[in-house]
PDB file of C-alpha atoms in Angstrom:
ATOM      1  CA  SER A   1       8.826  25.936   5.442  1.00 38.00           C
ATOM      2  CA  ALA A   2       7.332  26.551   2.012  1.00 39.00           C
ATOM      3  CA  LEU A   3       4.740  23.846   2.705  1.00 40.00           C
ATOM      4  CA  LEU A   4       3.576  25.527   5.909  1.00 38.00           C
ATOM      5  CA  ASP A   5       3.433  28.915   4.194  1.00 40.00           C
ATOM      6  CA  VAL A   6       1.332  27.468   1.385  1.00 37.00           C
ATOM      7  CA  LEU A   7      -1.062  25.931   3.890  1.00 40.00           C
ATOM      8  CA  SER A   8      -1.129  28.858   6.295  1.00 40.00           C
ATOM      9  CA  ASP A   9      -4.161  31.125   6.615  1.00 41.00           C
ATOM     10  CA  ARG A  10      -1.792  34.026   7.264  1.00 41.00           C
ATOM     11  CA  PRO A  11      -1.912  36.621   4.438  1.00 45.00           C
ATOM     12  CA  LEU A  12       1.388  36.716   2.582  1.00 42.00           C
ATOM     13  CA  LEU A  13       3.458  39.879   2.545  1.00 48.00           C
ATOM     14  CA  ALA A  14       4.200  41.372  -0.864  1.00 46.00           C
ATOM     15  CA  ASP A  15       7.855  40.278  -0.881  1.00 49.00           C
ATOM     16  CA  GLU A  16       6.839  36.738   0.119  1.00 46.00           C
ATOM     17  CA  GLN A  17       4.291  36.132  -2.594  1.00 47.00           C
ATOM     18  CA  GLY A  18       6.782  35.453  -5.384  1.00 49.00           C
ATOM     19  CA  SER A  19       8.980  33.034  -3.441  1.00 51.00           C
ATOM     20  CA  VAL A  20       6.036  31.077  -2.040  1.00 44.00           C
ATOM     21  CA  SER A  21       4.345  30.930  -5.445  1.00 47.00           C
ATOM     22  CA  GLU A  22       7.552  29.602  -7.014  1.00 54.00           C
ATOM     23  CA  ALA A  23       7.963  27.028  -4.235  1.00 49.00           C
ATOM     24  CA  ARG A  24       4.370  25.895  -4.650  1.00 47.00           C
ATOM     25  CA  THR A  25       4.835  25.552  -8.405  1.00 48.00           C
ATOM     26  CA  ARG A  26       8.023  23.530  -7.994  1.00 51.00           C
ATOM     27  CA  LEU A  27       6.337  21.340  -5.398  1.00 47.00           C
ATOM     28  CA  LEU A  28       3.226  20.558  -7.407  1.00 46.00           C
ATOM     29  CA  ASP A  29       4.640  20.340 -10.924  1.00 55.00           C
ATOM     30  CA  THR A  30       5.901  16.749 -10.602  1.00 55.00           C
ATOM     31  CA  PRO A  31       4.265  13.515  -9.400  1.00 55.00           C
ATOM     32  CA  GLU A  32       6.914  13.217  -6.674  1.00 57.00           C
ATOM     33  CA  GLY A  33       6.207  16.772  -5.511  1.00 56.00           C
ATOM     34  CA  ARG A  34       2.441  16.293  -5.442  1.00 53.00           C
ATOM     35  CA  LEU A  35       2.876  13.051  -3.521  1.00 53.00           C
ATOM     36  CA  ARG A  36       5.200  14.652  -0.992  1.00 58.00           C
ATOM     37  CA  PHE A  37       2.901  17.653  -0.593  1.00 54.00           C
ATOM     38  CA  SER A  38      -0.149  15.434  -0.102  1.00 53.00           C
ATOM     39  CA  ALA A  39       1.559  13.199   2.467  1.00 57.00           C
ATOM     40  CA  ASP A  40       2.826  16.212   4.415  1.00 57.00           C
ATOM     41  CA  LEU A  41      -0.610  17.820   4.278  1.00 57.00           C
ATOM     42  CA  LEU A  42      -2.246  14.637   5.530  1.00 57.00           C
ATOM     43  CA  ALA A  43       0.136  14.428   8.480  1.00 55.00           C
ATOM     44  CA  LEU A  44      -0.161  18.146   9.240  1.00 51.00           C
ATOM     45  CA  VAL A  45      -3.966  18.185   9.283  1.00 49.00           C
ATOM     46  CA  ALA A  46      -4.115  14.987  11.349  1.00 51.00           C
ATOM     47  CA  ASP A  47      -1.650  16.349  13.903  1.00 52.00           C
ATOM     48  CA  GLU A  48      -3.450  19.694  14.137  1.00 47.00           C
ATOM     49  CA  GLN A  49      -6.753  17.936  14.784  1.00 46.00           C
ATOM     50  CA  GLY A  50      -5.303  15.303  17.094  1.00 48.00           C
ATOM     51  CA  ASP A  51      -6.692  12.780  14.634  1.00 48.00           C
ATOM     52  CA  PRO A  52      -5.583   9.141  14.884  1.00 47.00           C
ATOM     53  CA  ALA A  53      -5.307   9.254  11.098  1.00 43.00           C
ATOM     54  CA  SER A  54      -1.810  10.637  11.734  1.00 38.00           C
ATOM     55  CA  LYS A  55      -0.849   7.086  12.671  1.00 44.00           C
ATOM     56  CA  ILE A  56      -2.328   5.544   9.525  1.00 53.00           C
ATOM     57  CA  PRO A  57       0.505   6.009   7.013  1.00 63.00           C
ATOM     58  CA  THR A  58       3.300   3.464   7.089  1.00 77.00           C
ATOM     59  CA  ALA A  59       6.305   4.923   8.936  1.00 80.00           C
ATOM     60  CA  PRO A  60       8.745   6.601   6.494  1.00 81.00           C
ATOM     61  CA  PRO A  61      11.696   4.286   7.339  1.00 86.00           C
ATOM     62  CA  ILE A  62       9.470   1.266   6.638  1.00 87.00           C
ATOM     63  CA  GLN A  63       8.260   2.884   3.420  1.00 88.00           C
ATOM     64  CA  ARG A  64      11.875   3.227   2.297  1.00 90.00           C
ATOM     65  CA  VAL A  65      12.561  -0.439   3.008  1.00 91.00           C
ATOM     66  CA  LEU A  66       9.456  -1.502   1.069  1.00 92.00           C
ATOM     67  CA  MET A  67      10.375   0.741  -1.862  1.00 92.00           C
ATOM     68  CA  HIS A  68      13.891  -0.737  -1.990  1.00 93.00           C
ATOM     69  CA  VAL A  69      12.318  -4.204  -2.113  1.00 94.00           C
ATOM     70  CA  VAL A  70       9.967  -3.141  -4.916  1.00 94.00           C
ATOM     71  CA  ASP A  71      12.882  -1.626  -6.853  1.00 93.00           C
ATOM     72  CA  SER A  72      14.845  -4.872  -6.610  1.00 93.00           C
ATOM     73  CA  LEU A  73      11.906  -6.885  -7.959  1.00 93.00           C
ATOM     74  CA  ILE A  74      11.054  -4.817 -11.044  1.00 92.00           C
ATOM     75  CA  ASP A  75      11.517  -7.019 -14.092  1.00 90.00           C
ATOM     76  CA  ASN A  76      10.543  -5.291 -17.334  1.00 85.00           C
ATOM     77  CA  SER A  77      10.665  -8.551 -19.252  1.00 84.00           C
ATOM     78  CA  ARG A  78       7.570  -9.872 -17.489  1.00 85.00           C
ATOM     79  CA  LEU A  79       5.572  -6.652 -17.368  1.00 85.00           C
ATOM     80  CA  GLY A  80       2.948  -5.697 -19.922  1.00 78.00           C
ATOM     81  CA  ASP A  81       2.205  -2.231 -21.271  1.00 79.00           C
ATOM     82  CA  ASP A  82      -0.401  -1.589 -18.577  1.00 83.00           C
ATOM     83  CA  MET A  83       0.330  -2.508 -15.002  1.00 94.00           C
ATOM     84  CA  ALA A  84      -1.875  -2.846 -11.936  1.00 96.00           C
ATOM     85  CA  VAL A  85      -0.784  -2.331  -8.344  1.00 97.00           C
ATOM     86  CA  LEU A  86      -2.933  -3.294  -5.360  1.00 98.00           C
ATOM     87  CA  ASP A  87      -2.873  -2.608  -1.626  1.00 97.00           C
ATOM     88  CA  ILE A  88      -5.361  -4.767   0.283  1.00 97.00           C
ATOM     89  CA  ALA A  89      -4.981  -2.694   3.469  1.00 94.00           C
ATOM     90  CA  CYS A  90      -4.302   0.691   1.943  1.00 93.00           C
ATOM     91  CA  GLY A  91      -5.099   2.946   4.899  1.00 89.00           C
ATOM     92  CA  SER A  92      -4.565   6.550   3.836  1.00 86.00           C
ATOM     93  CA  GLY A  93      -3.209   5.490   0.427  1.00 91.00           C
ATOM     94  CA  VAL A  94       0.304   6.892   0.867  1.00 89.00           C
ATOM     95  CA  LEU A  95       2.104   3.588   0.258  1.00 92.00           C
ATOM     96  CA  LEU A  96      -0.177   2.730  -2.680  1.00 95.00           C
ATOM     97  CA  ALA A  97       0.557   6.053  -4.364  1.00 92.00           C
ATOM     98  CA  LYS A  98       4.299   5.761  -3.797  1.00 92.00           C
ATOM     99  CA  VAL A  99       4.480   2.273  -5.276  1.00 95.00           C
ATOM    100  CA  ALA A 100       2.388   3.265  -8.308  1.00 95.00           C
ATOM    101  CA  ASP A 101       4.477   6.373  -8.947  1.00 93.00           C
ATOM    102  CA  ARG A 102       7.747   4.459  -8.541  1.00 93.00           C
ATOM    103  CA  LEU A 103       6.660   1.757 -10.990  1.00 94.00           C
ATOM    104  CA  GLU A 104       5.612   4.338 -13.571  1.00 93.00           C
ATOM    105  CA  ARG A 105       8.891   6.193 -13.226  1.00 92.00           C
ATOM    106  CA  GLU A 106      11.095   3.093 -13.373  1.00 92.00           C
ATOM    107  CA  THR A 107       9.284   1.272 -16.189  1.00 93.00           C
ATOM    108  CA  GLY A 108       7.837   4.069 -18.314  1.00 91.00           C
ATOM    109  CA  ARG A 109       4.513   2.209 -18.312  1.00 92.00           C
ATOM    110  CA  SER A 110       1.110   3.344 -17.085  1.00 92.00           C
ATOM    111  CA  VAL A 111      -0.048   1.966 -13.743  1.00 95.00           C
ATOM    112  CA  VAL A 112      -3.590   1.526 -12.478  1.00 96.00           C
ATOM    113  CA  ALA A 113      -3.867   1.624  -8.679  1.00 97.00           C
ATOM    114  CA  TYR A 114      -6.349  -0.362  -6.582  1.00 98.00           C
ATOM    115  CA  GLY A 115      -6.821  -0.088  -2.847  1.00 97.00           C
ATOM    116  CA  SER A 116      -9.162  -1.465  -0.221  1.00 97.00           C
ATOM    117  CA  ASP A 117      -9.541  -1.086   3.521  1.00 94.00           C
ATOM    118  CA  VAL A 118     -12.137  -2.146   6.048  1.00 92.00           C
ATOM    119  CA  ASN A 119     -12.445   1.321   7.623  1.00 89.00           C
ATOM    120  CA  VAL A 120     -14.934   3.680   5.935  1.00 90.00           C
ATOM    121  CA  ASP A 121     -13.412   6.830   7.451  1.00 85.00           C
ATOM    122  CA  VAL A 122      -9.907   5.804   6.440  1.00 85.00           C
ATOM    123  CA  MET A 123     -11.057   5.229   2.883  1.00 90.00           C
ATOM    124  CA  SER A 124     -12.417   8.775   2.798  1.00 87.00           C
ATOM    125  CA  VAL A 125      -8.956   9.978   3.818  1.00 85.00           C
ATOM    126  CA  ALA A 126      -7.389   7.803   1.098  1.00 89.00           C
ATOM    127  CA  LYS A 127      -9.667   9.198  -1.598  1.00 90.00           C
ATOM    128  CA  ALA A 128      -8.900  12.785  -0.589  1.00 86.00           C
ATOM    129  CA  PHE A 129      -5.174  12.074  -0.413  1.00 85.00           C
ATOM    130  CA  LEU A 130      -4.994  10.321  -3.789  1.00 89.00           C
ATOM    131  CA  ASP A 131      -7.090  13.033  -5.445  1.00 87.00           C
ATOM    132  CA  LEU A 132      -4.744  15.681  -4.071  1.00 82.00           C
ATOM    133  CA  ALA A 133      -1.721  13.659  -5.171  1.00 81.00           C
ATOM    134  CA  GLY A 134      -3.123  13.474  -8.703  1.00 85.00           C
ATOM    135  CA  ARG A 135      -3.278   9.681  -8.636  1.00 89.00           C
ATOM    136  CA  ASP A 136      -6.316   7.989 -10.154  1.00 86.00           C
ATOM    137  CA  ALA A 137      -7.215   4.925  -8.107  1.00 94.00           C
ATOM    138  CA  HIS A 138      -9.994   2.395  -7.701  1.00 97.00           C
ATOM    139  CA  LEU A 139     -10.866   2.359  -4.002  1.00 97.00           C
ATOM    140  CA  LYS A 140     -13.329   0.198  -2.125  1.00 97.00           C
ATOM    141  CA  THR A 141     -14.300  -0.213   1.498  1.00 96.00           C
ATOM    142  CA  SER A 142     -14.034  -3.940   2.023  1.00 95.00           C
ATOM    143  CA  ASP A 143     -12.978  -6.590   4.549  1.00 93.00           C
ATOM    144  CA  VAL A 144     -10.476  -8.646   2.584  1.00 93.00           C
ATOM    145  CA  LEU A 145     -10.912 -11.585   4.946  1.00 92.00           C
ATOM    146  CA  SER A 146     -14.571 -11.844   3.966  1.00 92.00           C
ATOM    147  CA  GLU A 147     -14.592 -10.852   0.290  1.00 94.00           C
ATOM    148  CA  ASP A 148     -12.554 -10.091  -2.792  1.00 96.00           C
ATOM    149  CA  ALA A 149     -12.866  -6.340  -3.251  1.00 97.00           C
ATOM    150  CA  PHE A 150     -11.974  -6.483  -6.956  1.00 97.00           C
ATOM    151  CA  PRO A 151     -13.224  -9.737  -8.533  1.00 96.00           C
ATOM    152  CA  GLY A 152     -11.584 -10.575 -11.822  1.00 95.00           C
ATOM    153  CA  MET A 153      -8.697  -8.141 -11.339  1.00 96.00           C
ATOM    154  CA  THR A 154      -5.125  -9.398 -10.962  1.00 96.00           C
ATOM    155  CA  ALA A 155      -2.075  -7.295 -10.168  1.00 97.00           C
ATOM    156  CA  ASP A 156       1.558  -7.081 -11.184  1.00 96.00           C
ATOM    157  CA  PHE A 157       2.530  -5.825  -7.737  1.00 97.00           C
ATOM    158  CA  ILE A 158       0.731  -6.065  -4.408  1.00 98.00           C
ATOM    159  CA  VAL A 159       2.372  -4.133  -1.583  1.00 97.00           C
ATOM    160  CA  SER A 160       0.645  -3.964   1.801  1.00 96.00           C
ATOM    161  CA  ASP A 161       1.463  -2.949   5.347  1.00 93.00           C
ATOM    162  CA  LEU A 162      -0.847  -5.505   6.936  1.00 93.00           C
ATOM    163  CA  PRO A 163      -2.695  -5.030  10.255  1.00 89.00           C
ATOM    164  CA  LEU A 164      -0.509  -6.275  13.081  1.00 83.00           C
ATOM    165  CA  ASN A 165      -1.732  -9.309  15.029  1.00 77.00           C
ATOM    166  CA  LEU A 166      -5.347  -8.911  13.954  1.00 84.00           C
ATOM    167  CA  MET A 167      -7.465 -11.879  14.994  1.00 82.00           C
ATOM    168  CA  ALA A 168      -9.181 -13.698  12.141  1.00 77.00           C
ATOM    169  CA  HIS A 169     -11.920 -15.334  14.236  1.00 69.00           C
ATOM    170  CA  ASP A 170     -14.388 -16.790  11.708  1.00 68.00           C
ATOM    171  CA  LYS A 171     -13.997 -14.166   8.972  1.00 75.00           C
ATOM    172  CA  ALA A 172     -11.739 -16.257   6.738  1.00 77.00           C
ATOM    173  CA  ASP A 173     -13.800 -19.137   5.318  1.00 80.00           C
ATOM    174  CA  ALA A 174     -11.832 -22.347   4.778  1.00 75.00           C
ATOM    175  CA  GLY A 175     -13.983 -22.965   1.683  1.00 86.00           C
ATOM    176  CA  ASP A 176     -12.940 -19.665   0.096  1.00 91.00           C
ATOM    177  CA  PRO A 177     -10.642 -20.422  -2.874  1.00 93.00           C
ATOM    178  CA  ARG A 178      -8.501 -17.463  -1.855  1.00 94.00           C
ATOM    179  CA  PHE A 179      -7.287 -19.493   1.145  1.00 93.00           C
ATOM    180  CA  PRO A 180      -6.173 -22.782  -0.437  1.00 94.00           C
ATOM    181  CA  PHE A 181      -3.681 -23.573   2.319  1.00 94.00           C
ATOM    182  CA  GLY A 182      -6.037 -23.051   5.252  1.00 91.00           C
ATOM    183  CA  ALA A 183      -7.936 -20.344   7.093  1.00 88.00           C
ATOM    184  CA  PRO A 184      -6.350 -19.233  10.385  1.00 84.00           C
ATOM    185  CA  ARG A 185      -8.649 -18.780  13.334  1.00 79.00           C
ATOM    186  CA  SER A 186      -6.153 -16.826  15.412  1.00 80.00           C
ATOM    187  CA  ASN A 187      -3.652 -14.413  13.825  1.00 85.00           C
ATOM    188  CA  ALA A 188      -4.999 -13.277  10.451  1.00 90.00           C
ATOM    189  CA  SER A 189      -1.652 -12.408   8.825  1.00 92.00           C
ATOM    190  CA  LEU A 190      -1.311 -15.667   6.884  1.00 93.00           C
ATOM    191  CA  ALA A 191      -4.869 -15.276   5.606  1.00 93.00           C
ATOM    192  CA  PHE A 192      -3.955 -11.790   4.335  1.00 95.00           C
ATOM    193  CA  VAL A 193      -0.848 -13.224   2.657  1.00 96.00           C
ATOM    194  CA  GLN A 194      -2.913 -15.871   0.867  1.00 96.00           C
ATOM    195  CA  ALA A 195      -5.415 -13.219  -0.220  1.00 96.00           C
ATOM    196  CA  MET A 196      -2.520 -11.263  -1.730  1.00 97.00           C
ATOM    197  CA  VAL A 197      -1.221 -14.322  -3.577  1.00 97.00           C
ATOM    198  CA  SER A 198      -4.711 -14.974  -4.975  1.00 97.00           C
ATOM    199  CA  LYS A 199      -4.722 -11.529  -6.653  1.00 97.00           C
ATOM    200  CA  LEU A 200      -1.391 -11.871  -8.473  1.00 97.00           C
ATOM    201  CA  ARG A 201      -1.315 -12.220 -12.235  1.00 95.00           C
ATOM    202  CA  PRO A 202      -1.074 -15.901 -13.210  1.00 94.00           C
ATOM    203  CA  PRO A 203       2.297 -17.164 -14.487  1.00 92.00           C
ATOM    204  CA  GLU A 204       1.068 -17.407 -18.077  1.00 92.00           C
ATOM    205  CA  GLN A 205       0.420 -13.630 -17.974  1.00 91.00           C
ATOM    206  CA  GLY A 206       3.846 -12.807 -16.585  1.00 91.00           C
ATOM    207  CA  GLY A 207       3.122 -13.502 -12.925  1.00 93.00           C
ATOM    208  CA  GLY A 208       3.114 -11.011 -10.087  1.00 95.00           C
ATOM    209  CA  ILE A 209       5.002 -10.014  -6.951  1.00 96.00           C
ATOM    210  CA  ALA A 210       3.564  -9.542  -3.452  1.00 97.00           C
ATOM    211  CA  VAL A 211       5.407  -7.652  -0.720  1.00 97.00           C
ATOM    212  CA  ALA A 212       3.822  -7.902   2.726  1.00 96.00           C
ATOM    213  CA  LEU A 213       4.829  -6.229   5.963  1.00 94.00           C
ATOM    214  CA  ILE A 214       3.607  -8.457   8.790  1.00 92.00           C
ATOM    215  CA  ALA A 215       4.285  -9.077  12.456  1.00 88.00           C
ATOM    216  CA  ASN A 216       6.829 -11.739  13.438  1.00 89.00           C
ATOM    217  CA  THR A 217       4.263 -13.845  15.310  1.00 87.00           C
ATOM    218  CA  PRO A 218       2.744 -15.773  12.363  1.00 88.00           C
ATOM    219  CA  LEU A 219       6.221 -16.729  11.163  1.00 89.00           C
ATOM    220  CA  HIS A 220       6.671 -19.035  14.130  1.00 88.00           C
ATOM    221  CA  ALA A 221       3.160 -19.530  15.553  1.00 85.00           C
ATOM    222  CA  PRO A 222       2.997 -23.133  16.785  1.00 87.00           C
ATOM    223  CA  ASP A 223      -0.643 -23.892  15.895  1.00 87.00           C
ATOM    224  CA  GLN A 224      -1.203 -26.537  13.247  1.00 91.00           C
ATOM    225  CA  VAL A 225      -3.026 -24.342  10.717  1.00 90.00           C
ATOM    226  CA  SER A 226      -0.284 -21.687  10.718  1.00 91.00           C
ATOM    227  CA  ALA A 227       2.411 -24.348  10.394  1.00 93.00           C
ATOM    228  CA  GLU A 228       0.599 -25.980   7.466  1.00 94.00           C
ATOM    229  CA  ILE A 229       0.155 -22.646   5.686  1.00 94.00           C
ATOM    230  CA  ARG A 230       3.852 -21.761   6.064  1.00 95.00           C
ATOM    231  CA  THR A 231       4.877 -25.181   4.763  1.00 96.00           C
ATOM    232  CA  ALA A 232       2.468 -24.967   1.822  1.00 96.00           C
ATOM    233  CA  LEU A 233       3.705 -21.514   0.783  1.00 96.00           C
ATOM    234  CA  VAL A 234       7.283 -22.814   0.682  1.00 96.00           C
ATOM    235  CA  ASP A 235       6.379 -26.101  -1.030  1.00 97.00           C
ATOM    236  CA  ALA A 236       4.433 -24.229  -3.720  1.00 96.00           C
ATOM    237  CA  ASP A 237       7.533 -22.092  -4.420  1.00 95.00           C
ATOM    238  CA  LEU A 238       5.604 -18.930  -3.581  1.00 95.00           C
ATOM    239  CA  LEU A 239       8.100 -17.497  -1.090  1.00 94.00           C
ATOM    240  CA  ARG A 240      11.151 -15.637  -2.342  1.00 93.00           C
ATOM    241  CA  ALA A 241      12.449 -14.117   0.893  1.00 92.00           C
ATOM    242  CA  VAL A 242      11.665 -13.245   4.503  1.00 92.00           C
ATOM    243  CA  ILE A 243      13.359 -10.090   5.775  1.00 91.00           C
ATOM    244  CA  LEU A 244      13.460  -9.577   9.539  1.00 90.00           C
ATOM    245  CA  LEU A 245      13.412  -5.889  10.469  1.00 87.00           C
ATOM    246  CA  PRO A 246      14.928  -4.600  13.717  1.00 81.00           C
TER     247      PRO A 246
END
């Protein structure tokens, strides 16, 4: 493919140079092309090195589902001139970049991207990926269960593929205002969801939307804390929909 030829160390033959140069130009001249190139490069390098980073990006079919959800929730009437998008478990940054680019394209407004992740090495991958994709982003290595990575910042959209069935243990402090409905001691998913809600723009500033991909377990976990959190989220009118994926 053109991508593999661009990345290859093999010297190009004379009759190949023009076609590859044109393909590279077409690929890198648009935000969508740079994003695609960067994601493919990330996967290619990870696979070549046998690096577990190849498993970091959200699976493409899941990305498409999340992007369809984001598209359906864009409401220009509530959005300001400058938007912020956040991913509290951004991994390699692919999903963060896609959401930011989609919002810019659909709204015509500028978007500032923020991402955090607990893994230092993964954040290095994210920085390299976002730089290559031409996407400015504020990135921070941080454990969202223990701290707010971006104090004072609120977002128009928060889209995160959350860690599956991660145990909270004692990381989420019940006294932390980010967890008003309770701090789970077992599955951490509902703590992540509350952390996302805490970073949304307040209603008087237009409000915000959070889209979270989580495991099914916390949706029906029988422990009292999980049940109370689910009830509180519904009672506070914070839940628009739950979509069960096959």
